[in-house]
mmCIF file with all atom_site columns, C-alpha atoms in Angstrom:
data_model
loop_
_atom_site.group_PDB
_atom_site.id
_atom_site.type_symbol
_atom_site.label_atom_id
_atom_site.label_alt_id
_atom_site.label_comp_id
_atom_site.label_asym_id
_atom_site.label_entity_id
_atom_site.label_seq_id
_atom_site.pdbx_PDB_ins_code
_atom_site.Cartn_x
_atom_site.Cartn_y
_atom_site.Cartn_z
_atom_site.occupancy
_atom_site.B_iso_or_equiv
_atom_site.pdbx_formal_charge
_atom_site.auth_seq_id
_atom_site.auth_comp_id
_atom_site.auth_asym_id
_atom_site.auth_atom_id
_atom_site.pdbx_PDB_model_num
ATOM 1   C CA . LEU A 1 1   ? 71.391  137.595 130.392 1.00 90.00 ? 45  LEU A CA 1
ATOM 2   C CA . PHE A 1 2   ? 69.277  140.739 130.115 1.00 91.00 ? 46  PHE A CA 1
ATOM 3   C CA . ALA A 1 3   ? 68.848  140.716 133.895 1.00 90.00 ? 47  ALA A CA 1
ATOM 4   C CA . LYS A 1 4   ? 72.513  139.875 134.518 1.00 92.00 ? 48  LYS A CA 1
ATOM 5   C CA . TYR A 1 5   ? 73.757  142.811 132.447 1.00 94.00 ? 49  TYR A CA 1
ATOM 6   C CA . LYS A 1 6   ? 70.948  145.128 133.643 1.00 91.00 ? 50  LYS A CA 1
ATOM 7   C CA . LEU A 1 7   ? 69.528  145.878 130.189 1.00 92.00 ? 51  LEU A CA 1
ATOM 8   C CA . ALA A 1 8   ? 66.238  147.651 130.737 1.00 92.00 ? 52  ALA A CA 1
ATOM 9   C CA . GLY A 1 9   ? 63.248  148.035 128.420 1.00 93.00 ? 53  GLY A CA 1
ATOM 10  C CA . ALA A 1 10  ? 63.332  144.559 126.874 1.00 92.00 ? 54  ALA A CA 1
ATOM 11  C CA . GLU A 1 11  ? 60.596  142.954 128.975 1.00 93.00 ? 55  GLU A CA 1
ATOM 12  C CA . ALA A 1 12  ? 57.769  143.288 126.427 1.00 94.00 ? 56  ALA A CA 1
ATOM 13  C CA . ALA A 1 13  ? 59.906  141.988 123.534 1.00 95.00 ? 57  ALA A CA 1
ATOM 14  C CA . LEU A 1 14  ? 61.212  139.050 125.594 1.00 95.00 ? 58  LEU A CA 1
ATOM 15  C CA . ALA A 1 15  ? 57.671  138.140 126.656 1.00 95.00 ? 59  ALA A CA 1
ATOM 16  C CA . ALA A 1 16  ? 56.562  138.185 123.016 1.00 97.00 ? 60  ALA A CA 1
ATOM 17  C CA . LEU A 1 17  ? 59.515  136.009 122.046 1.00 96.00 ? 61  LEU A CA 1
ATOM 18  C CA . ASP A 1 18  ? 58.672  133.523 124.814 1.00 97.00 ? 62  ASP A CA 1
ATOM 19  C CA . LYS A 1 19  ? 55.067  133.286 123.554 1.00 97.00 ? 63  LYS A CA 1
ATOM 20  C CA . GLN A 1 20  ? 56.189  132.815 119.949 1.00 98.00 ? 64  GLN A CA 1
ATOM 21  C CA . ALA A 1 21  ? 58.643  130.060 120.938 1.00 98.00 ? 65  ALA A CA 1
ATOM 22  C CA . ALA A 1 22  ? 55.948  128.300 123.003 1.00 98.00 ? 66  ALA A CA 1
ATOM 23  C CA . ASP A 1 23  ? 53.422  128.565 120.145 1.00 98.00 ? 67  ASP A CA 1
ATOM 24  C CA . TYR A 1 24  ? 55.956  127.173 117.660 1.00 98.00 ? 68  TYR A CA 1
ATOM 25  C CA . ALA A 1 25  ? 56.819  124.235 119.931 1.00 98.00 ? 69  ALA A CA 1
ATOM 26  C CA . ALA A 1 26  ? 53.127  123.462 120.388 1.00 98.00 ? 70  ALA A CA 1
ATOM 27  C CA . TRP A 1 27  ? 52.586  123.562 116.611 1.00 98.00 ? 71  TRP A CA 1
ATOM 28  C CA . GLU A 1 28  ? 55.526  121.191 116.074 1.00 97.00 ? 72  GLU A CA 1
ATOM 29  C CA . ARG A 1 29  ? 54.120  118.705 118.595 1.00 97.00 ? 73  ARG A CA 1
ATOM 30  C CA . ALA A 1 30  ? 50.618  118.866 117.133 1.00 97.00 ? 74  ALA A CA 1
ATOM 31  C CA . THR A 1 31  ? 51.420  119.052 113.408 1.00 97.00 ? 75  THR A CA 1
ATOM 32  C CA . VAL A 1 32  ? 54.947  117.785 112.676 1.00 95.00 ? 76  VAL A CA 1
ATOM 33  C CA . LEU A 1 33  ? 55.583  115.124 115.306 1.00 95.00 ? 77  LEU A CA 1
ATOM 34  C CA . PRO A 1 34  ? 52.618  112.882 114.339 1.00 95.00 ? 78  PRO A CA 1
ATOM 35  C CA . LYS A 1 35  ? 54.037  112.691 110.800 1.00 92.00 ? 79  LYS A CA 1
ATOM 36  C CA . ALA A 1 36  ? 57.627  111.965 111.911 1.00 90.00 ? 80  ALA A CA 1
ATOM 37  C CA . ARG A 1 37  ? 59.009  108.467 111.417 1.00 87.00 ? 81  ARG A CA 1
ATOM 38  C CA . THR A 1 38  ? 59.536  106.334 114.514 1.00 88.00 ? 82  THR A CA 1
ATOM 39  C CA . ASP A 1 39  ? 62.784  104.756 113.247 1.00 89.00 ? 83  ASP A CA 1
ATOM 40  C CA . PHE A 1 40  ? 66.026  106.728 113.531 1.00 89.00 ? 84  PHE A CA 1
ATOM 41  C CA . ARG A 1 41  ? 67.247  105.266 110.225 1.00 89.00 ? 85  ARG A CA 1
ATOM 42  C CA . LEU A 1 42  ? 66.871  107.222 107.002 1.00 90.00 ? 86  LEU A CA 1
ATOM 43  C CA . PRO A 1 43  ? 64.415  105.882 104.392 1.00 90.00 ? 87  PRO A CA 1
ATOM 44  C CA . PRO A 1 44  ? 66.327  103.414 102.159 1.00 90.00 ? 88  PRO A CA 1
ATOM 45  C CA . GLU A 1 45  ? 66.061  105.650 99.089  1.00 93.00 ? 89  GLU A CA 1
ATOM 46  C CA . LEU A 1 46  ? 67.469  108.681 100.927 1.00 94.00 ? 90  LEU A CA 1
ATOM 47  C CA . TYR A 1 47  ? 70.239  106.579 102.470 1.00 93.00 ? 91  TYR A CA 1
ATOM 48  C CA . ALA A 1 48  ? 71.268  105.310 99.025  1.00 94.00 ? 92  ALA A CA 1
ATOM 49  C CA . PHE A 1 49  ? 71.145  108.856 97.637  1.00 95.00 ? 93  PHE A CA 1
ATOM 50  C CA . ASN A 1 50  ? 73.410  110.177 100.406 1.00 95.00 ? 94  ASN A CA 1
ATOM 51  C CA . LEU A 1 51  ? 75.910  107.375 99.784  1.00 93.00 ? 95  LEU A CA 1
ATOM 52  C CA . GLY A 1 52  ? 75.920  108.151 96.073  1.00 93.00 ? 96  GLY A CA 1
ATOM 53  C CA . ARG A 1 53  ? 76.705  111.815 96.766  1.00 93.00 ? 97  ARG A CA 1
ATOM 54  C CA . VAL A 1 54  ? 80.040  110.776 98.298  1.00 89.00 ? 98  VAL A CA 1
ATOM 55  C CA . GLY A 1 55  ? 80.895  108.337 95.527  1.00 87.00 ? 99  GLY A CA 1
ATOM 56  C CA . ILE A 1 56  ? 79.571  105.075 97.038  1.00 90.00 ? 100 ILE A CA 1
ATOM 57  C CA . ASP A 1 57  ? 77.337  103.568 94.379  1.00 89.00 ? 101 ASP A CA 1
ATOM 58  C CA . ILE A 1 58  ? 77.076  100.041 95.799  1.00 92.00 ? 102 ILE A CA 1
ATOM 59  C CA . ASP A 1 59  ? 73.586  98.877  96.782  1.00 93.00 ? 103 ASP A CA 1
ATOM 60  C CA . PRO A 1 60  ? 73.144  99.696  100.516 1.00 93.00 ? 104 PRO A CA 1
ATOM 61  C CA . LYS A 1 61  ? 71.815  96.201  101.314 1.00 93.00 ? 105 LYS A CA 1
ATOM 62  C CA . LEU A 1 62  ? 74.934  94.634  99.793  1.00 95.00 ? 106 LEU A CA 1
ATOM 63  C CA . LEU A 1 63  ? 77.126  97.156  101.609 1.00 94.00 ? 107 LEU A CA 1
ATOM 64  C CA . ILE A 1 64  ? 75.487  96.314  104.949 1.00 94.00 ? 108 ILE A CA 1
ATOM 65  C CA . GLN A 1 65  ? 75.824  92.591  104.256 1.00 96.00 ? 109 GLN A CA 1
ATOM 66  C CA . ARG A 1 66  ? 79.545  92.913  103.493 1.00 97.00 ? 110 ARG A CA 1
ATOM 67  C CA . ALA A 1 67  ? 80.085  95.066  106.576 1.00 96.00 ? 111 ALA A CA 1
ATOM 68  C CA . GLN A 1 68  ? 78.405  92.479  108.792 1.00 98.00 ? 112 GLN A CA 1
ATOM 69  C CA . VAL A 1 69  ? 80.610  89.728  107.348 1.00 98.00 ? 113 VAL A CA 1
ATOM 70  C CA . GLU A 1 70  ? 83.713  91.863  107.935 1.00 97.00 ? 114 GLU A CA 1
ATOM 71  C CA . PHE A 1 71  ? 82.617  92.474  111.532 1.00 97.00 ? 115 PHE A CA 1
ATOM 72  C CA . MET A 1 72  ? 82.137  88.757  112.171 1.00 98.00 ? 116 MET A CA 1
ATOM 73  C CA . GLU A 1 73  ? 85.536  87.960  110.650 1.00 98.00 ? 117 GLU A CA 1
ATOM 74  C CA . THR A 1 74  ? 87.232  90.645  112.751 1.00 97.00 ? 118 THR A CA 1
ATOM 75  C CA . ARG A 1 75  ? 85.468  89.431  115.895 1.00 97.00 ? 119 ARG A CA 1
ATOM 76  C CA . ALA A 1 76  ? 86.550  85.839  115.175 1.00 98.00 ? 120 ALA A CA 1
ATOM 77  C CA . ALA A 1 77  ? 90.159  86.950  114.692 1.00 97.00 ? 121 ALA A CA 1
ATOM 78  C CA . MET A 1 78  ? 90.064  88.868  117.983 1.00 96.00 ? 122 MET A CA 1
ATOM 79  C CA . GLN A 1 79  ? 88.695  85.835  119.795 1.00 97.00 ? 123 GLN A CA 1
ATOM 80  C CA . GLN A 1 80  ? 91.468  83.670  118.303 1.00 97.00 ? 124 GLN A CA 1
ATOM 81  C CA . ILE A 1 81  ? 94.244  85.883  119.624 1.00 96.00 ? 125 ILE A CA 1
ATOM 82  C CA . ALA A 1 82  ? 92.579  86.799  122.934 1.00 97.00 ? 126 ALA A CA 1
ATOM 83  C CA . PRO A 1 83  ? 93.594  83.557  124.761 1.00 97.00 ? 127 PRO A CA 1
ATOM 84  C CA . LEU A 1 84  ? 97.240  84.145  123.814 1.00 97.00 ? 128 LEU A CA 1
ATOM 85  C CA . ILE A 1 85  ? 97.148  87.674  125.207 1.00 96.00 ? 129 ILE A CA 1
ATOM 86  C CA . ALA A 1 86  ? 95.297  86.545  128.321 1.00 97.00 ? 130 ALA A CA 1
ATOM 87  C CA . LYS A 1 87  ? 97.917  83.852  128.962 1.00 97.00 ? 131 LYS A CA 1
ATOM 88  C CA . ALA A 1 88  ? 100.819 86.250  128.403 1.00 96.00 ? 132 ALA A CA 1
ATOM 89  C CA . HIS A 1 89  ? 99.369  88.833  130.816 1.00 95.00 ? 133 HIS A CA 1
ATOM 90  C CA . GLY A 1 90  ? 97.864  86.426  133.323 1.00 96.00 ? 134 GLY A CA 1
ATOM 91  C CA . PHE A 1 91  ? 94.279  87.573  132.760 1.00 96.00 ? 135 PHE A CA 1
ATOM 92  C CA . ALA A 1 92  ? 91.529  85.456  134.311 1.00 95.00 ? 136 ALA A CA 1
ATOM 93  C CA . SER A 1 93  ? 89.258  85.445  131.237 1.00 96.00 ? 137 SER A CA 1
ATOM 94  C CA . SER A 1 94  ? 90.189  84.738  127.626 1.00 96.00 ? 138 SER A CA 1
ATOM 95  C CA . ASP A 1 95  ? 87.034  86.263  126.123 1.00 97.00 ? 139 ASP A CA 1
ATOM 96  C CA . TYR A 1 96  ? 88.129  89.033  123.775 1.00 97.00 ? 140 TYR A CA 1
ATOM 97  C CA . ARG A 1 97  ? 85.836  91.592  125.438 1.00 97.00 ? 141 ARG A CA 1
ATOM 98  C CA . ASP A 1 98  ? 87.286  90.851  128.870 1.00 97.00 ? 142 ASP A CA 1
ATOM 99  C CA . VAL A 1 99  ? 90.829  90.965  127.466 1.00 97.00 ? 143 VAL A CA 1
ATOM 100 C CA . ILE A 1 100 ? 90.184  94.443  125.997 1.00 96.00 ? 144 ILE A CA 1
ATOM 101 C CA . ARG A 1 101 ? 88.780  95.642  129.328 1.00 95.00 ? 145 ARG A CA 1
ATOM 102 C CA . ALA A 1 102 ? 91.845  94.323  131.131 1.00 96.00 ? 146 ALA A CA 1
ATOM 103 C CA . LEU A 1 103 ? 94.240  95.929  128.638 1.00 96.00 ? 147 LEU A CA 1
ATOM 104 C CA . LYS A 1 104 ? 92.440  99.257  129.036 1.00 94.00 ? 148 LYS A CA 1
ATOM 105 C CA . LYS A 1 105 ? 93.411  99.326  132.705 1.00 93.00 ? 149 LYS A CA 1
ATOM 106 C CA . GLU A 1 106 ? 97.020  100.072 131.656 1.00 92.00 ? 150 GLU A CA 1
ATOM 107 C CA . GLN A 1 107 ? 96.321  103.744 131.007 1.00 90.00 ? 151 GLN A CA 1
ATOM 108 C CA . LEU A 1 108 ? 99.090  106.187 130.097 1.00 90.00 ? 152 LEU A CA 1
ATOM 109 C CA . GLY A 1 109 ? 99.304  109.469 131.992 1.00 86.00 ? 153 GLY A CA 1
ATOM 110 C CA . ARG A 1 110 ? 99.596  112.723 130.047 1.00 84.00 ? 154 ARG A CA 1
ATOM 111 C CA . ASP A 1 111 ? 103.359 112.878 130.668 1.00 89.00 ? 155 ASP A CA 1
ATOM 112 C CA . GLN A 1 112 ? 103.805 109.218 129.648 1.00 91.00 ? 156 GLN A CA 1
ATOM 113 C CA . VAL A 1 113 ? 102.123 109.268 126.226 1.00 90.00 ? 157 VAL A CA 1
ATOM 114 C CA . GLU A 1 114 ? 104.857 110.808 124.064 1.00 91.00 ? 158 GLU A CA 1
ATOM 115 C CA . PRO A 1 115 ? 107.827 108.978 125.689 1.00 93.00 ? 159 PRO A CA 1
ATOM 116 C CA . TYR A 1 116 ? 106.028 105.636 125.390 1.00 94.00 ? 160 TYR A CA 1
ATOM 117 C CA . TYR A 1 117 ? 105.391 106.135 121.673 1.00 94.00 ? 161 TYR A CA 1
ATOM 118 C CA . ARG A 1 118 ? 108.806 107.665 120.938 1.00 93.00 ? 162 ARG A CA 1
ATOM 119 C CA . ASP A 1 119 ? 111.044 105.365 122.987 1.00 94.00 ? 163 ASP A CA 1
ATOM 120 C CA . GLU A 1 120 ? 109.228 102.037 122.867 1.00 95.00 ? 164 GLU A CA 1
ATOM 121 C CA . VAL A 1 121 ? 106.482 101.636 120.264 1.00 95.00 ? 165 VAL A CA 1
ATOM 122 C CA . ILE A 1 122 ? 107.822 103.461 117.200 1.00 94.00 ? 166 ILE A CA 1
ATOM 123 C CA . PRO A 1 123 ? 111.380 102.019 117.335 1.00 95.00 ? 167 PRO A CA 1
ATOM 124 C CA . ALA A 1 124 ? 109.997 98.484  117.711 1.00 96.00 ? 168 ALA A CA 1
ATOM 125 C CA . ILE A 1 125 ? 107.576 98.858  114.792 1.00 96.00 ? 169 ILE A CA 1
ATOM 126 C CA . GLU A 1 126 ? 110.198 100.447 112.524 1.00 95.00 ? 170 GLU A CA 1
ATOM 127 C CA . HIS A 1 127 ? 112.650 97.667  113.400 1.00 96.00 ? 171 HIS A CA 1
ATOM 128 C CA . ALA A 1 128 ? 110.021 95.061  112.437 1.00 96.00 ? 172 ALA A CA 1
ATOM 129 C CA . ILE A 1 129 ? 109.295 96.894  109.170 1.00 96.00 ? 173 ILE A CA 1
ATOM 130 C CA . VAL A 1 130 ? 112.998 96.847  108.231 1.00 95.00 ? 174 VAL A CA 1
ATOM 131 C CA . GLU A 1 131 ? 113.644 93.308  109.474 1.00 96.00 ? 175 GLU A CA 1
ATOM 132 C CA . HIS A 1 132 ? 110.749 91.819  107.509 1.00 96.00 ? 176 HIS A CA 1
ATOM 133 C CA . ARG A 1 133 ? 111.257 94.076  104.472 1.00 95.00 ? 177 ARG A CA 1
ATOM 134 C CA . ILE A 1 134 ? 107.648 95.289  104.600 1.00 93.00 ? 178 ILE A CA 1
ATOM 135 C CA . VAL A 1 135 ? 108.287 98.686  103.008 1.00 92.00 ? 179 VAL A CA 1
ATOM 136 C CA . ALA A 1 136 ? 111.196 101.092 102.477 1.00 91.00 ? 180 ALA A CA 1
ATOM 137 C CA . LEU A 1 137 ? 111.276 103.718 105.242 1.00 90.00 ? 181 LEU A CA 1
ATOM 138 C CA . PRO A 1 138 ? 112.422 107.334 104.735 1.00 87.00 ? 182 PRO A CA 1
ATOM 139 C CA . GLN A 1 139 ? 115.791 108.183 106.243 1.00 85.00 ? 183 GLN A CA 1
ATOM 140 C CA . ARG A 1 140 ? 114.226 110.690 108.639 1.00 87.00 ? 184 ARG A CA 1
ATOM 141 C CA . PRO A 1 141 ? 112.216 110.416 111.837 1.00 90.00 ? 185 PRO A CA 1
ATOM 142 C CA . MET A 1 142 ? 108.455 110.600 111.842 1.00 91.00 ? 186 MET A CA 1
ATOM 143 C CA . ILE A 1 143 ? 107.080 113.909 113.124 1.00 92.00 ? 187 ILE A CA 1
ATOM 144 C CA . MET A 1 144 ? 105.000 113.304 116.240 1.00 92.00 ? 188 MET A CA 1
ATOM 145 C CA . ARG A 1 145 ? 103.590 115.666 118.845 1.00 92.00 ? 189 ARG A CA 1
ATOM 146 C CA . LEU A 1 146 ? 101.014 115.936 121.622 1.00 91.00 ? 190 LEU A CA 1
ATOM 147 C CA . ALA A 1 147 ? 97.708  117.591 120.831 1.00 90.00 ? 191 ALA A CA 1
ATOM 148 C CA . SER A 1 148 ? 96.691  120.820 122.518 1.00 89.00 ? 192 SER A CA 1
ATOM 149 C CA . ASP A 1 149 ? 93.605  120.903 124.749 1.00 84.00 ? 193 ASP A CA 1
ATOM 150 C CA . ALA A 1 150 ? 91.653  122.478 121.876 1.00 86.00 ? 194 ALA A CA 1
ATOM 151 C CA . GLU A 1 151 ? 92.747  119.695 119.510 1.00 88.00 ? 195 GLU A CA 1
ATOM 152 C CA . ASN A 1 152 ? 91.848  117.076 122.121 1.00 85.00 ? 196 ASN A CA 1
ATOM 153 C CA . ALA A 1 153 ? 88.357  118.530 122.418 1.00 83.00 ? 197 ALA A CA 1
ATOM 154 C CA . ALA A 1 154 ? 87.880  118.723 118.646 1.00 87.00 ? 198 ALA A CA 1
ATOM 155 C CA . GLN A 1 155 ? 89.340  115.288 117.869 1.00 86.00 ? 199 GLN A CA 1
ATOM 156 C CA . PRO A 1 156 ? 89.939  113.062 120.925 1.00 85.00 ? 200 PRO A CA 1
ATOM 157 C CA . ALA A 1 157 ? 91.410  110.209 118.872 1.00 87.00 ? 201 ALA A CA 1
ATOM 158 C CA . PRO A 1 158 ? 95.073  110.157 117.741 1.00 90.00 ? 202 PRO A CA 1
ATOM 159 C CA . HIS A 1 159 ? 95.222  111.141 114.107 1.00 91.00 ? 203 HIS A CA 1
ATOM 160 C CA . MET A 1 160 ? 97.388  112.229 111.196 1.00 92.00 ? 204 MET A CA 1
ATOM 161 C CA . ASP A 1 161 ? 97.532  115.917 110.295 1.00 91.00 ? 205 ASP A CA 1
ATOM 162 C CA . PRO A 1 162 ? 98.258  115.657 106.547 1.00 89.00 ? 206 PRO A CA 1
ATOM 163 C CA . PRO A 1 163 ? 100.619 118.055 104.801 1.00 89.00 ? 207 PRO A CA 1
ATOM 164 C CA . PRO A 1 164 ? 99.326  120.316 102.011 1.00 86.00 ? 208 PRO A CA 1
ATOM 165 C CA . LEU A 1 165 ? 99.316  118.344 98.764  1.00 83.00 ? 209 LEU A CA 1
ATOM 166 C CA . LEU A 1 166 ? 99.094  121.478 96.592  1.00 82.00 ? 210 LEU A CA 1
ATOM 167 C CA . ASN A 1 167 ? 101.915 124.057 96.686  1.00 84.00 ? 211 ASN A CA 1
ATOM 168 C CA . ASN A 1 168 ? 103.823 122.016 99.230  1.00 84.00 ? 212 ASN A CA 1
ATOM 169 C CA . HIS A 1 169 ? 107.101 123.658 100.263 1.00 86.00 ? 213 HIS A CA 1
ATOM 170 C CA . GLY A 1 170 ? 108.578 120.830 102.275 1.00 83.00 ? 214 GLY A CA 1
ATOM 171 C CA . GLU A 1 171 ? 105.851 120.527 104.888 1.00 88.00 ? 215 GLU A CA 1
ATOM 172 C CA . ARG A 1 172 ? 105.365 117.017 106.257 1.00 89.00 ? 216 ARG A CA 1
ATOM 173 C CA . GLY A 1 173 ? 102.463 115.337 108.004 1.00 90.00 ? 217 GLY A CA 1
ATOM 174 C CA . GLN A 1 174 ? 102.332 115.073 111.788 1.00 93.00 ? 218 GLN A CA 1
ATOM 175 C CA . PHE A 1 175 ? 101.221 112.143 113.935 1.00 93.00 ? 219 PHE A CA 1
ATOM 176 C CA . VAL A 1 176 ? 99.156  113.851 116.660 1.00 94.00 ? 220 VAL A CA 1
ATOM 177 C CA . LEU A 1 177 ? 98.797  112.059 120.008 1.00 91.00 ? 221 LEU A CA 1
ATOM 178 C CA . THR A 1 178 ? 95.740  112.884 122.100 1.00 87.00 ? 222 THR A CA 1
ATOM 179 C CA . THR A 1 179 ? 95.543  112.729 125.894 1.00 82.00 ? 223 THR A CA 1
ATOM 180 C CA . GLY A 1 180 ? 91.845  113.052 126.760 1.00 76.00 ? 224 GLY A CA 1
ATOM 181 C CA . ASN A 1 181 ? 88.720  115.007 125.946 1.00 76.00 ? 225 ASN A CA 1
ATOM 182 C CA . PRO A 1 182 ? 88.592  118.200 128.055 1.00 69.00 ? 226 PRO A CA 1
ATOM 183 C CA . ASP A 1 183 ? 85.637  120.541 128.355 1.00 70.00 ? 227 ASP A CA 1
ATOM 184 C CA . ALA A 1 184 ? 85.737  124.335 128.490 1.00 70.00 ? 228 ALA A CA 1
ATOM 185 C CA . SER A 1 185 ? 86.754  124.287 132.159 1.00 71.00 ? 229 SER A CA 1
ATOM 186 C CA . GLY A 1 186 ? 89.786  122.120 131.346 1.00 59.00 ? 230 GLY A CA 1
ATOM 187 C CA . LYS A 1 187 ? 88.443  119.006 133.039 1.00 65.00 ? 231 LYS A CA 1
ATOM 188 C CA . ALA A 1 188 ? 89.202  115.851 131.068 1.00 60.00 ? 232 ALA A CA 1
ATOM 189 C CA . GLU A 1 189 ? 86.312  113.542 130.291 1.00 63.00 ? 233 GLU A CA 1
ATOM 190 C CA . THR A 1 190 ? 86.938  109.877 131.017 1.00 63.00 ? 234 THR A CA 1
ATOM 191 C CA . PHE A 1 191 ? 87.735  108.490 127.587 1.00 72.00 ? 235 PHE A CA 1
ATOM 192 C CA . ASP A 1 192 ? 89.896  105.370 127.600 1.00 81.00 ? 236 ASP A CA 1
ATOM 193 C CA . ASP A 1 193 ? 89.713  104.074 124.017 1.00 85.00 ? 237 ASP A CA 1
ATOM 194 C CA . PHE A 1 194 ? 93.062  105.490 122.851 1.00 86.00 ? 238 PHE A CA 1
ATOM 195 C CA . THR A 1 195 ? 95.150  106.141 125.970 1.00 86.00 ? 239 THR A CA 1
ATOM 196 C CA . TYR A 1 196 ? 96.136  102.642 127.027 1.00 91.00 ? 240 TYR A CA 1
ATOM 197 C CA . LYS A 1 197 ? 99.429  100.968 126.175 1.00 93.00 ? 241 LYS A CA 1
ATOM 198 C CA . ALA A 1 198 ? 98.148  98.185  123.922 1.00 94.00 ? 242 ALA A CA 1
ATOM 199 C CA . ALA A 1 199 ? 96.300  100.646 121.656 1.00 93.00 ? 243 ALA A CA 1
ATOM 200 C CA . ALA A 1 200 ? 99.523  102.537 120.884 1.00 93.00 ? 244 ALA A CA 1
ATOM 201 C CA . TRP A 1 201 ? 100.809 99.770  118.615 1.00 94.00 ? 245 TRP A CA 1
ATOM 202 C CA . THR A 1 202 ? 97.770  99.629  116.341 1.00 92.00 ? 246 THR A CA 1
ATOM 203 C CA . LEU A 1 203 ? 97.432  103.416 116.288 1.00 93.00 ? 247 LEU A CA 1
ATOM 204 C CA . THR A 1 204 ? 101.067 103.869 115.302 1.00 94.00 ? 248 THR A CA 1
ATOM 205 C CA . ALA A 1 205 ? 100.830 101.291 112.507 1.00 95.00 ? 249 ALA A CA 1
ATOM 206 C CA . HIS A 1 206 ? 97.637  102.910 111.199 1.00 95.00 ? 250 HIS A CA 1
ATOM 207 C CA . GLU A 1 207 ? 98.302  106.644 111.600 1.00 94.00 ? 251 GLU A CA 1
ATOM 208 C CA . GLY A 1 208 ? 102.110 106.566 111.490 1.00 93.00 ? 252 GLY A CA 1
ATOM 209 C CA . ARG A 1 209 ? 104.314 103.948 109.889 1.00 92.00 ? 253 ARG A CA 1
ATOM 210 C CA . PRO A 1 210 ? 103.577 101.980 107.777 1.00 93.00 ? 254 PRO A CA 1
ATOM 211 C CA . GLY A 1 211 ? 100.232 103.830 107.586 1.00 93.00 ? 255 GLY A CA 1
ATOM 212 C CA . HIS A 1 212 ? 99.120  107.356 106.773 1.00 93.00 ? 256 HIS A CA 1
ATOM 213 C CA . GLU A 1 213 ? 102.455 109.039 107.494 1.00 92.00 ? 257 GLU A CA 1
ATOM 214 C CA . LEU A 1 214 ? 104.086 107.064 104.678 1.00 90.00 ? 258 LEU A CA 1
ATOM 215 C CA . GLN A 1 215 ? 101.005 107.409 102.478 1.00 89.00 ? 259 GLN A CA 1
ATOM 216 C CA . PHE A 1 216 ? 101.100 111.205 102.587 1.00 88.00 ? 260 PHE A CA 1
ATOM 217 C CA . SER A 1 217 ? 104.909 111.324 102.395 1.00 86.00 ? 261 SER A CA 1
ATOM 218 C CA . ALA A 1 218 ? 104.776 109.348 99.156  1.00 85.00 ? 262 ALA A CA 1
ATOM 219 C CA . MET A 1 219 ? 102.134 111.663 97.692  1.00 85.00 ? 263 MET A CA 1
ATOM 220 C CA . VAL A 1 220 ? 104.156 114.764 98.581  1.00 84.00 ? 264 VAL A CA 1
ATOM 221 C CA . GLU A 1 221 ? 107.512 113.412 97.410  1.00 83.00 ? 265 GLU A CA 1
ATOM 222 C CA . ARG A 1 222 ? 106.324 111.667 94.238  1.00 84.00 ? 266 ARG A CA 1
ATOM 223 C CA . GLY A 1 223 ? 103.459 113.958 93.316  1.00 83.00 ? 267 GLY A CA 1
ATOM 224 C CA . VAL A 1 224 ? 99.750  113.376 93.063  1.00 82.00 ? 268 VAL A CA 1
ATOM 225 C CA . SER A 1 225 ? 97.132  114.654 90.651  1.00 85.00 ? 269 SER A CA 1
ATOM 226 C CA . GLN A 1 226 ? 95.139  117.728 91.595  1.00 83.00 ? 270 GLN A CA 1
ATOM 227 C CA . ALA A 1 227 ? 91.895  115.785 91.193  1.00 84.00 ? 271 ALA A CA 1
ATOM 228 C CA . ARG A 1 228 ? 93.004  113.101 93.652  1.00 80.00 ? 272 ARG A CA 1
ATOM 229 C CA . SER A 1 229 ? 94.369  115.573 96.178  1.00 77.00 ? 273 SER A CA 1
ATOM 230 C CA . LEU A 1 230 ? 91.077  117.509 96.184  1.00 76.00 ? 274 LEU A CA 1
ATOM 231 C CA . PHE A 1 231 ? 88.501  114.741 95.940  1.00 73.00 ? 275 PHE A CA 1
ATOM 232 C CA . ALA A 1 232 ? 90.102  111.482 97.104  1.00 64.00 ? 276 ALA A CA 1
#
């Protein structure tokens, strides 16, 4: 940069900085690295302490055990339904991993994302909610929009932008749909976890209705304690 912008007189200082950086790196390799742990995991005591700082006081070993059981139950449920999906779509394999890979091939283009959610997925889910009397829906449409490139880069997964819970003046949450993960040049990174048709149904139920959109609407319309709005 100094050469690019033709800044003269910095050579001696830059050389000194280079030597200092090299000396520091050598010291780290000789003194710090031999004492570093070889496992990426935190020591159990520090892991438990970090969990406790965010309000999770369960024993980490029990937490891990429960999480592993939940994973196995979820995997078993996916494998149960995978043959039905494979048969309906004519997929060659009924293994749940192969079914997911096949479903991911039905990617939505940037101009297809919003219409697919608005015209097909959301009406069908809301109709099912009403038909099966799952929950009472507000008599207003859900706010939904496409993310900007900056929002895509910061958060490539569809998400709920919650409304302010304190001093709310009628603001409502927004279901934000993402369309990729661009870099500074505007090129989109290949990222197919959330942009295929089948994912839209689960994402809408989780982030929209009957999920977070209704959750935050209820807190705004019915009120919520200051403690819960700040810390929960």
